[in-house]
Amino acid sequence: MTRCPVSVWNTAPTSAPAQRADRYVSGSAAHPAKMLPQIAAHAIHTYTKPGDLVLDPMCGIGTTLVEAVHLGRHALGVEYEPQWADLAEQNLRRADAQGATATGAVFCGDARRLTTLVPAAFHGLVDLVVTSPPYGASVHGQVRSSRESGERGVTKRHYRYGTDRHNLAHVGLSPLLEGFTDILTQCRHLLRPGGHGVITTRPWRERGELIDLPSAVLAAAESAGLIPVERNIALLAGIRGGQLIARPSFFQMKNVGDARRAGVPLALIAHEDTLVVRRASNPPEAESPRHGLRGPARRYIRRDDAFATVSAHAATGHTEDRYGCL
């Protein structure tokens, strides 16, 4: 594992669509809050080695999982909304067809029940958690001009994670942080001693007031028993001639323009805060040698009529189980 030598990650040398290219199936672009693939890839490359196990408890369309398996790391994801879980599974199958050297699986359910959704064979074996909390409709989405939509004016679309009001994306800041703390607490139980977590997040403005979500998430991680070790910047802008080159979406440009006309001092977003935490290592006298993830134990995860296969590297033994969409 190579520790990150700098606090600024150059993760947008190309645009988000160029990074996704043909790795993601049709429909993936509709998710309102996709992690930039290079952010996930940088975190995975920096804090793990080939053969390690990566977990995303709020995996969306599976960006973390896809980048992990292409880098030779095994991956597990949990996603609340069935439509995104379906796409995550399809993206994993595409990765497999494209020659990914590791395997992954998606579990459909509420990450606040993470330790019951993820089989016990994986508990305490996860090397890295990569995830991001939902930010809300003011930060994410897509817009279409009247020429594209045929409707008058600019219309907004793809800014909702789903319609289930129990989704953390639809609650206020306090319940969001409470739920995310619960998720991070369960992530701590799934991490191996000394394993890392990487959480990407960004602030936003609500009625002109700055909501410092990164600092709140860092406090949530500490409340969950995780140890802060780094606070980095992952660029969403390119670098050319020593200058930042913004890569905003049409939605972002419209949102910033509308805010400025209303007197709110918004600027184009050029980075995300990247918080790195870890689970405490056991005291030296209590640690036992880590023999790695042995296997593979072949598991089948069923959702409706679709199957996804994962080489689930259990600590010991060989088991075959089938898990449903919970």
mmCIF file of C-alpha atoms in Angstrom:
data_model
loop_
_atom_site.group_PDB
_atom_site.id
_atom_site.type_symbol
_atom_site.label_atom_id
_atom_site.label_comp_id
_atom_site.label_asym_id
_atom_site.label_seq_id
_atom_site.Cartn_x
_atom_site.Cartn_y
_atom_site.Cartn_z
ATOM 1 C CA MET A 1 0.000 0.000 0.000
ATOM 2 C CA THR A 2 1.309 3.447 -0.952
ATOM 3 C CA ARG A 3 0.306 6.223 1.410
ATOM 4 C CA CYS A 4 -0.804 9.441 -0.234
ATOM 5 C CA PRO A 5 2.203 11.835 -0.309
ATOM 6 C CA VAL A 6 0.143 14.939 -1.115
ATOM 7 C CA SER A 7 -3.106 16.375 0.133
ATOM 8 C CA VAL A 8 -4.396 17.400 -3.329
ATOM 9 C CA TRP A 9 -5.502 14.524 -5.542
ATOM 10 C CA ASN A 10 -5.342 15.209 -9.282
ATOM 11 C CA THR A 11 -8.499 13.217 -10.009
ATOM 12 C CA ALA A 12 -9.997 15.123 -12.952
ATOM 13 C CA PRO A 13 -7.416 15.027 -15.758
ATOM 14 C CA THR A 14 -10.402 14.298 -18.010
ATOM 15 C CA SER A 15 -14.131 14.954 -17.691
ATOM 16 C CA ALA A 16 -16.507 12.665 -15.814
ATOM 17 C CA PRO A 17 -18.120 11.292 -19.027
ATOM 18 C CA ALA A 18 -14.667 10.543 -20.448
ATOM 19 C CA GLN A 19 -13.692 8.722 -17.257
ATOM 20 C CA ARG A 20 -16.811 6.577 -17.364
ATOM 21 C CA ALA A 21 -16.577 6.006 -21.138
ATOM 22 C CA ASP A 22 -17.706 2.457 -21.924
ATOM 23 C CA ARG A 23 -17.216 1.055 -18.404
ATOM 24 C CA TYR A 24 -20.775 1.849 -17.323
ATOM 25 C CA VAL A 25 -24.039 0.640 -18.829
ATOM 26 C CA SER A 26 -26.727 2.844 -20.340
ATOM 27 C CA GLY A 27 -28.813 4.540 -17.668
ATOM 28 C CA SER A 28 -25.956 4.992 -15.206
ATOM 29 C CA ALA A 29 -25.719 8.715 -15.971
ATOM 30 C CA ALA A 30 -29.193 9.263 -14.500
ATOM 31 C CA HIS A 31 -27.947 8.843 -10.921
ATOM 32 C CA PRO A 32 -27.830 12.325 -9.345
ATOM 33 C CA ALA A 33 -24.664 11.855 -7.274
ATOM 34 C CA LYS A 34 -22.144 9.666 -9.058
ATOM 35 C CA MET A 35 -18.667 9.563 -7.559
ATOM 36 C CA LEU A 36 -15.953 10.569 -10.000
ATOM 37 C CA PRO A 37 -14.294 7.273 -11.044
ATOM 38 C CA GLN A 38 -10.775 8.652 -10.603
ATOM 39 C CA ILE A 39 -11.542 9.603 -6.990
ATOM 40 C CA ALA A 40 -12.555 6.038 -6.201
ATOM 41 C CA ALA A 41 -9.602 4.637 -8.158
ATOM 42 C CA HIS A 42 -7.106 6.932 -6.427
ATOM 43 C CA ALA A 43 -8.394 5.976 -2.976
ATOM 44 C CA ILE A 44 -8.339 2.263 -3.807
ATOM 45 C CA HIS A 45 -4.831 2.415 -5.285
ATOM 46 C CA THR A 46 -3.506 4.424 -2.347
ATOM 47 C CA TYR A 47 -4.977 2.548 0.611
ATOM 48 C CA THR A 48 -5.151 -1.062 -0.614
ATOM 49 C CA LYS A 49 -3.201 -3.654 -2.538
ATOM 50 C CA PRO A 50 -4.365 -6.233 -5.126
ATOM 51 C CA GLY A 51 -6.497 -8.944 -3.580
ATOM 52 C CA ASP A 52 -7.814 -6.680 -0.810
ATOM 53 C CA LEU A 53 -11.499 -6.171 -0.076
ATOM 54 C CA VAL A 54 -13.290 -2.836 -0.654
ATOM 55 C CA LEU A 55 -16.764 -1.893 0.615
ATOM 56 C CA ASP A 56 -19.131 0.918 -0.368
ATOM 57 C CA PRO A 57 -22.194 0.961 1.942
ATOM 58 C CA MET A 58 -24.025 3.506 -0.266
ATOM 59 C CA CYS A 59 -22.788 2.357 -3.645
ATOM 60 C CA GLY A 60 -25.272 3.941 -6.066
ATOM 61 C CA ILE A 61 -24.488 2.705 -9.591
ATOM 62 C CA GLY A 62 -21.389 0.927 -8.282
ATOM 63 C CA THR A 63 -18.558 3.303 -9.216
ATOM 64 C CA THR A 64 -16.415 2.203 -6.264
ATOM 65 C CA LEU A 65 -17.063 -1.452 -7.063
ATOM 66 C CA VAL A 66 -16.279 -1.139 -10.769
ATOM 67 C CA GLU A 67 -13.018 0.715 -10.167
ATOM 68 C CA ALA A 68 -12.038 -1.769 -7.460
ATOM 69 C CA VAL A 69 -12.491 -4.905 -9.549
ATOM 70 C CA HIS A 70 -10.630 -3.341 -12.476
ATOM 71 C CA LEU A 71 -7.739 -2.707 -10.052
ATOM 72 C CA GLY A 72 -7.745 -6.303 -8.830
ATOM 73 C CA ARG A 73 -9.516 -5.653 -5.523
ATOM 74 C CA HIS A 74 -12.663 -7.545 -4.520
ATOM 75 C CA ALA A 75 -15.671 -5.375 -3.776
ATOM 76 C CA LEU A 76 -18.950 -5.363 -1.862
ATOM 77 C CA GLY A 77 -21.663 -2.740 -2.177
ATOM 78 C CA VAL A 78 -24.953 -1.973 -0.472
ATOM 79 C CA GLU A 79 -27.571 0.226 -2.152
ATOM 80 C CA TYR A 80 -30.953 1.299 -0.803
ATOM 81 C CA GLU A 81 -32.759 1.983 -4.094
ATOM 82 C CA PRO A 82 -33.444 -1.148 -6.211
ATOM 83 C CA GLN A 83 -33.072 0.730 -9.518
ATOM 84 C CA TRP A 84 -29.511 1.788 -8.667
ATOM 85 C CA ALA A 85 -28.664 -1.626 -7.203
ATOM 86 C CA ASP A 86 -29.739 -3.167 -10.524
ATOM 87 C CA LEU A 87 -27.449 -0.809 -12.424
ATOM 88 C CA ALA A 88 -24.567 -1.499 -10.031
ATOM 89 C CA GLU A 89 -24.932 -5.224 -10.729
ATOM 90 C CA GLN A 90 -25.033 -4.590 -14.472
ATOM 91 C CA ASN A 91 -21.916 -2.434 -14.229
ATOM 92 C CA LEU A 92 -20.134 -5.205 -12.342
ATOM 93 C CA ARG A 93 -21.119 -7.704 -15.026
ATOM 94 C CA ARG A 94 -19.748 -5.322 -17.671
ATOM 95 C CA ALA A 95 -16.481 -5.074 -15.720
ATOM 96 C CA ASP A 96 -16.268 -8.855 -15.662
ATOM 97 C CA ALA A 97 -16.881 -9.003 -19.425
ATOM 98 C CA GLN A 98 -14.157 -6.403 -19.931
ATOM 99 C CA GLY A 99 -11.577 -8.520 -18.141
ATOM 100 C CA ALA A 100 -11.648 -7.246 -14.555
ATOM 101 C CA THR A 101 -9.400 -9.482 -12.467
ATOM 102 C CA ALA A 102 -11.467 -9.403 -9.256
ATOM 103 C CA THR A 103 -15.121 -9.871 -8.385
ATOM 104 C CA GLY A 104 -17.847 -7.972 -6.588
ATOM 105 C CA ALA A 105 -21.388 -8.209 -5.294
ATOM 106 C CA VAL A 106 -24.256 -5.844 -4.544
ATOM 107 C CA PHE A 107 -26.742 -6.187 -1.678
ATOM 108 C CA CYS A 108 -29.992 -4.226 -1.895
ATOM 109 C CA GLY A 109 -31.070 -2.749 1.410
ATOM 110 C CA ASP A 110 -30.668 -0.008 4.008
ATOM 111 C CA ALA A 111 -27.019 0.570 4.948
ATOM 112 C CA ARG A 112 -28.186 1.360 8.471
ATOM 113 C CA ARG A 113 -28.538 -2.445 8.669
ATOM 114 C CA LEU A 114 -25.120 -2.993 7.138
ATOM 115 C CA THR A 115 -23.945 -5.749 9.471
ATOM 116 C CA THR A 116 -27.039 -7.825 8.734
ATOM 117 C CA LEU A 117 -26.909 -7.216 4.970
ATOM 118 C CA VAL A 118 -23.245 -8.121 4.557
ATOM 119 C CA PRO A 119 -22.593 -11.797 5.385
ATOM 120 C CA ALA A 120 -20.754 -12.444 8.644
ATOM 121 C CA ALA A 121 -17.914 -14.125 6.734
ATOM 122 C CA PHE A 122 -16.763 -10.655 5.664
ATOM 123 C CA HIS A 123 -16.969 -8.940 9.042
ATOM 124 C CA GLY A 124 -13.596 -7.682 10.193
ATOM 125 C CA LEU A 125 -12.010 -8.373 6.791
ATOM 126 C CA VAL A 126 -12.726 -5.190 4.821
ATOM 127 C CA ASP A 127 -9.515 -3.329 3.977
ATOM 128 C CA LEU A 128 -11.099 -0.108 2.723
ATOM 129 C CA VAL A 129 -14.473 1.615 2.857
ATOM 130 C CA VAL A 130 -15.090 4.208 0.132
ATOM 131 C CA THR A 131 -18.359 6.110 0.246
ATOM 132 C CA SER A 132 -20.121 9.457 0.205
ATOM 133 C CA PRO A 133 -23.230 10.751 1.990
ATOM 134 C CA PRO A 134 -26.082 12.230 -0.070
ATOM 135 C CA TYR A 135 -25.955 15.995 -0.498
ATOM 136 C CA GLY A 136 -29.436 16.877 -1.686
ATOM 137 C CA ALA A 137 -31.087 18.269 -4.785
ATOM 138 C CA SER A 138 -29.384 21.677 -4.603
ATOM 139 C CA VAL A 139 -25.988 20.139 -5.364
ATOM 140 C CA HIS A 140 -26.803 17.386 -7.848
ATOM 141 C CA GLY A 141 -28.888 16.994 -10.949
ATOM 142 C CA GLN A 142 -29.089 17.639 -14.654
ATOM 143 C CA VAL A 143 -30.882 20.304 -16.671
ATOM 144 C CA ARG A 144 -32.118 20.463 -20.267
ATOM 145 C CA SER A 145 -32.647 23.488 -22.430
ATOM 146 C CA SER A 146 -35.948 24.118 -24.191
ATOM 147 C CA ARG A 147 -34.301 22.993 -27.426
ATOM 148 C CA GLU A 148 -33.590 19.578 -25.871
ATOM 149 C CA SER A 149 -36.827 19.106 -23.955
ATOM 150 C CA GLY A 150 -39.335 20.896 -26.179
ATOM 151 C CA GLU A 151 -40.616 22.631 -23.055
ATOM 152 C CA ARG A 152 -40.462 26.302 -22.243
ATOM 153 C CA GLY A 153 -37.440 27.375 -20.226
ATOM 154 C CA VAL A 154 -34.836 25.182 -18.546
ATOM 155 C CA THR A 155 -36.094 21.978 -16.936
ATOM 156 C CA LYS A 156 -34.371 20.040 -14.168
ATOM 157 C CA ARG A 157 -34.136 16.258 -14.084
ATOM 158 C CA HIS A 158 -32.264 13.387 -12.431
ATOM 159 C CA TYR A 159 -31.894 15.190 -9.117
ATOM 160 C CA ARG A 160 -33.661 12.630 -6.903
ATOM 161 C CA TYR A 161 -32.185 9.376 -5.639
ATOM 162 C CA GLY A 162 -35.676 7.866 -5.586
ATOM 163 C CA THR A 163 -39.165 8.392 -4.163
ATOM 164 C CA ASP A 164 -38.853 6.498 -0.865
ATOM 165 C CA ARG A 165 -38.994 9.124 1.885
ATOM 166 C CA HIS A 166 -36.995 6.859 4.216
ATOM 167 C CA ASN A 167 -33.952 7.306 1.985
ATOM 168 C CA LEU A 168 -31.362 9.410 3.823
ATOM 169 C CA ALA A 169 -31.179 11.680 0.769
ATOM 170 C CA HIS A 170 -34.664 12.959 1.620
ATOM 171 C CA VAL A 171 -34.203 13.810 5.304
ATOM 172 C CA GLY A 172 -32.884 16.916 7.033
ATOM 173 C CA LEU A 173 -29.286 17.475 8.073
ATOM 174 C CA SER A 174 -29.621 16.203 11.646
ATOM 175 C CA PRO A 175 -31.271 12.853 10.765
ATOM 176 C CA LEU A 176 -28.849 12.510 7.842
ATOM 177 C CA LEU A 177 -25.861 12.819 10.176
ATOM 178 C CA GLU A 178 -27.475 10.492 12.716
ATOM 179 C CA GLY A 179 -28.082 7.852 10.052
ATOM 180 C CA PHE A 180 -24.624 8.285 8.536
ATOM 181 C CA THR A 181 -23.061 7.885 11.996
ATOM 182 C CA ASP A 182 -24.924 4.579 12.344
ATOM 183 C CA ILE A 183 -23.583 3.478 8.956
ATOM 184 C CA LEU A 184 -20.011 4.436 9.833
ATOM 185 C CA THR A 185 -20.287 2.609 13.171
ATOM 186 C CA GLN A 186 -21.202 -0.565 11.308
ATOM 187 C CA CYS A 187 -18.427 0.075 8.789
ATOM 188 C CA ARG A 188 -16.010 0.076 11.718
ATOM 189 C CA HIS A 189 -17.146 -3.439 12.645
ATOM 190 C CA LEU A 190 -16.631 -4.619 9.061
ATOM 191 C CA LEU A 191 -13.174 -3.054 8.695
ATOM 192 C CA ARG A 192 -10.132 -5.054 9.665
ATOM 193 C CA PRO A 193 -8.000 -3.566 12.455
ATOM 194 C CA GLY A 194 -6.028 -0.765 10.847
ATOM 195 C CA GLY A 195 -8.316 -0.689 7.792
ATOM 196 C CA HIS A 196 -9.126 2.677 6.237
ATOM 197 C CA GLY A 197 -12.220 4.592 5.223
ATOM 198 C CA VAL A 198 -12.350 7.316 2.565
ATOM 199 C CA ILE A 199 -15.381 9.613 2.632
ATOM 200 C CA THR A 200 -15.912 12.213 -0.076
ATOM 201 C CA THR A 201 -18.175 15.131 0.685
ATOM 202 C CA ARG A 202 -18.691 18.822 0.033
ATOM 203 C CA PRO A 203 -20.435 21.794 1.631
ATOM 204 C CA TRP A 204 -23.474 23.503 0.139
ATOM 205 C CA ARG A 205 -25.535 26.621 0.752
ATOM 206 C CA GLU A 206 -29.104 26.572 1.986
ATOM 207 C CA ARG A 207 -30.956 29.892 1.871
ATOM 208 C CA GLY A 208 -27.561 31.577 1.678
ATOM 209 C CA GLU A 209 -26.133 29.801 4.731
ATOM 210 C CA LEU A 210 -23.075 27.575 4.292
ATOM 211 C CA ILE A 211 -23.675 23.993 5.445
ATOM 212 C CA ASP A 212 -20.257 22.638 6.426
ATOM 213 C CA LEU A 213 -21.019 18.989 5.752
ATOM 214 C CA PRO A 214 -17.341 17.864 5.610
ATOM 215 C CA SER A 215 -16.688 18.962 9.206
ATOM 216 C CA ALA A 216 -19.978 17.424 10.351
ATOM 217 C CA VAL A 217 -19.128 14.138 8.629
ATOM 218 C CA LEU A 218 -15.690 14.121 10.238
ATOM 219 C CA ALA A 219 -17.348 14.527 13.642
ATOM 220 C CA ALA A 220 -19.746 11.694 12.751
ATOM 221 C CA ALA A 221 -16.793 9.438 11.910
ATOM 222 C CA GLU A 222 -15.192 10.178 15.276
ATOM 223 C CA SER A 223 -18.502 9.464 17.019
ATOM 224 C CA ALA A 224 -18.558 6.139 15.170
ATOM 225 C CA GLY A 225 -15.198 5.229 16.715
ATOM 226 C CA LEU A 226 -13.049 5.856 13.645
ATOM 227 C CA ILE A 227 -9.745 7.733 13.848
ATOM 228 C CA PRO A 228 -9.189 10.712 11.506
ATOM 229 C CA VAL A 229 -5.829 10.461 9.739
ATOM 230 C CA GLU A 230 -6.003 12.748 6.674
ATOM 231 C CA ARG A 231 -8.127 15.507 5.166
ATOM 232 C CA ASN A 232 -7.434 15.851 1.451
ATOM 233 C CA ILE A 233 -8.819 17.608 -1.605
ATOM 234 C CA ALA A 234 -9.928 15.574 -4.632
ATOM 235 C CA LEU A 235 -10.030 17.820 -7.668
ATOM 236 C CA LEU A 236 -13.109 18.026 -9.866
ATOM 237 C CA ALA A 237 -11.234 20.475 -12.100
ATOM 238 C CA GLY A 238 -8.394 19.729 -14.482
ATOM 239 C CA ILE A 239 -4.926 21.286 -14.364
ATOM 240 C CA ARG A 240 -3.418 22.957 -17.403
ATOM 241 C CA GLY A 241 -0.336 25.141 -17.338
ATOM 242 C CA GLY A 242 -0.508 25.304 -13.555
ATOM 243 C CA GLN A 243 -4.093 26.617 -13.677
ATOM 244 C CA LEU A 244 -7.329 24.940 -12.644
ATOM 245 C CA ILE A 245 -9.692 24.204 -15.532
ATOM 246 C CA ALA A 246 -13.248 23.921 -14.237
ATOM 247 C CA ARG A 247 -15.348 21.049 -15.577
ATOM 248 C CA PRO A 248 -18.850 22.107 -14.482
ATOM 249 C CA SER A 249 -22.027 20.523 -15.712
ATOM 250 C CA PHE A 250 -24.742 22.642 -17.309
ATOM 251 C CA PHE A 251 -26.724 22.146 -14.085
ATOM 252 C CA GLN A 252 -23.878 23.498 -11.948
ATOM 253 C CA MET A 253 -23.413 26.559 -14.165
ATOM 254 C CA LYS A 254 -27.150 27.322 -14.068
ATOM 255 C CA ASN A 255 -27.315 26.789 -10.296
ATOM 256 C CA VAL A 256 -24.366 29.118 -9.667
ATOM 257 C CA GLY A 257 -25.712 31.741 -12.096
ATOM 258 C CA ASP A 258 -29.160 31.715 -10.467
ATOM 259 C CA ALA A 259 -27.618 32.010 -6.997
ATOM 260 C CA ARG A 260 -25.412 34.951 -7.949
ATOM 261 C CA ARG A 261 -28.338 36.796 -9.471
ATOM 262 C CA ALA A 262 -30.118 36.299 -6.141
ATOM 263 C CA GLY A 263 -27.135 37.702 -4.244
ATOM 264 C CA VAL A 264 -25.782 34.368 -2.950
ATOM 265 C CA PRO A 265 -21.981 34.191 -3.426
ATOM 266 C CA LEU A 266 -21.718 30.744 -5.006
ATOM 267 C CA ALA A 267 -18.747 29.644 -7.093
ATOM 268 C CA LEU A 268 -18.231 26.672 -9.392
ATOM 269 C CA ILE A 269 -17.229 23.594 -7.429
ATOM 270 C CA ALA A 270 -13.617 22.614 -8.129
ATOM 271 C CA HIS A 271 -13.023 19.922 -5.499
ATOM 272 C CA GLU A 272 -14.488 17.578 -2.937
ATOM 273 C CA ASP A 273 -13.228 17.181 0.615
ATOM 274 C CA THR A 274 -11.799 13.695 1.029
ATOM 275 C CA LEU A 275 -11.738 12.531 4.626
ATOM 276 C CA VAL A 276 -9.545 9.552 5.497
ATOM 277 C CA VAL A 277 -10.187 7.632 8.699
ATOM 278 C CA ARG A 278 -9.134 4.248 10.008
ATOM 279 C CA ARG A 279 -10.150 1.607 12.482
ATOM 280 C CA ALA A 280 -7.797 1.344 15.423
ATOM 281 C CA SER A 281 -5.284 -1.480 15.284
ATOM 282 C CA ASN A 282 -5.396 -4.097 17.990
ATOM 283 C CA PRO A 283 -2.739 -3.807 20.684
ATOM 284 C CA PRO A 284 0.404 -5.635 19.440
ATOM 285 C CA GLU A 285 0.078 -8.398 22.031
ATOM 286 C CA ALA A 286 -3.546 -9.035 20.994
ATOM 287 C CA GLU A 287 -2.952 -9.124 17.242
ATOM 288 C CA SER A 288 -2.774 -12.411 15.421
ATOM 289 C CA PRO A 289 -1.038 -12.843 12.043
ATOM 290 C CA ARG A 290 -3.259 -11.888 9.136
ATOM 291 C CA HIS A 291 -3.189 -14.706 6.626
ATOM 292 C CA GLY A 292 -5.163 -12.850 3.999
ATOM 293 C CA LEU A 293 -8.530 -13.608 2.470
ATOM 294 C CA ARG A 294 -8.627 -17.251 1.543
ATOM 295 C CA GLY A 295 -10.928 -18.902 -0.893
ATOM 296 C CA PRO A 296 -12.511 -18.259 -3.160
ATOM 297 C CA ALA A 297 -15.859 -19.302 -1.772
ATOM 298 C CA ARG A 298 -18.380 -18.919 -4.578
ATOM 299 C CA ARG A 299 -21.477 -16.935 -3.596
ATOM 300 C CA TYR A 300 -24.581 -16.145 -5.574
ATOM 301 C CA ILE A 301 -26.565 -13.012 -4.876
ATOM 302 C CA ARG A 302 -30.100 -13.078 -6.248
ATOM 303 C CA ARG A 303 -32.210 -10.022 -6.948
ATOM 304 C CA ASP A 304 -35.423 -10.742 -8.817
ATOM 305 C CA ASP A 305 -34.402 -12.942 -11.796
ATOM 306 C CA ALA A 306 -30.854 -11.629 -12.058
ATOM 307 C CA PHE A 307 -27.803 -13.292 -10.570
ATOM 308 C CA ALA A 308 -24.467 -11.734 -9.783
ATOM 309 C CA THR A 309 -21.508 -13.871 -8.824
ATOM 310 C CA VAL A 310 -18.778 -12.882 -6.423
ATOM 311 C CA SER A 311 -15.634 -14.711 -5.410
ATOM 312 C CA ALA A 312 -16.184 -13.996 -1.735
ATOM 313 C CA HIS A 313 -12.840 -14.525 -0.069
ATOM 314 C CA ALA A 314 -13.805 -15.739 3.379
ATOM 315 C CA ALA A 315 -11.284 -15.960 6.184
ATOM 316 C CA THR A 316 -11.684 -19.719 6.504
ATOM 317 C CA GLY A 317 -13.623 -22.521 4.926
ATOM 318 C CA HIS A 318 -15.731 -22.779 1.794
ATOM 319 C CA THR A 319 -19.424 -21.941 1.828
ATOM 320 C CA GLU A 320 -22.160 -21.325 -0.691
ATOM 321 C CA ASP A 321 -25.035 -19.055 0.253
ATOM 322 C CA ARG A 322 -27.782 -17.191 -1.570
ATOM 323 C CA TYR A 323 -28.872 -13.772 -0.397
ATOM 324 C CA GLY A 324 -32.002 -11.923 -1.404
ATOM 325 C CA CYS A 325 -32.808 -8.277 -1.902
ATOM 326 C CA LEU A 326 -33.563 -7.150 1.658
#
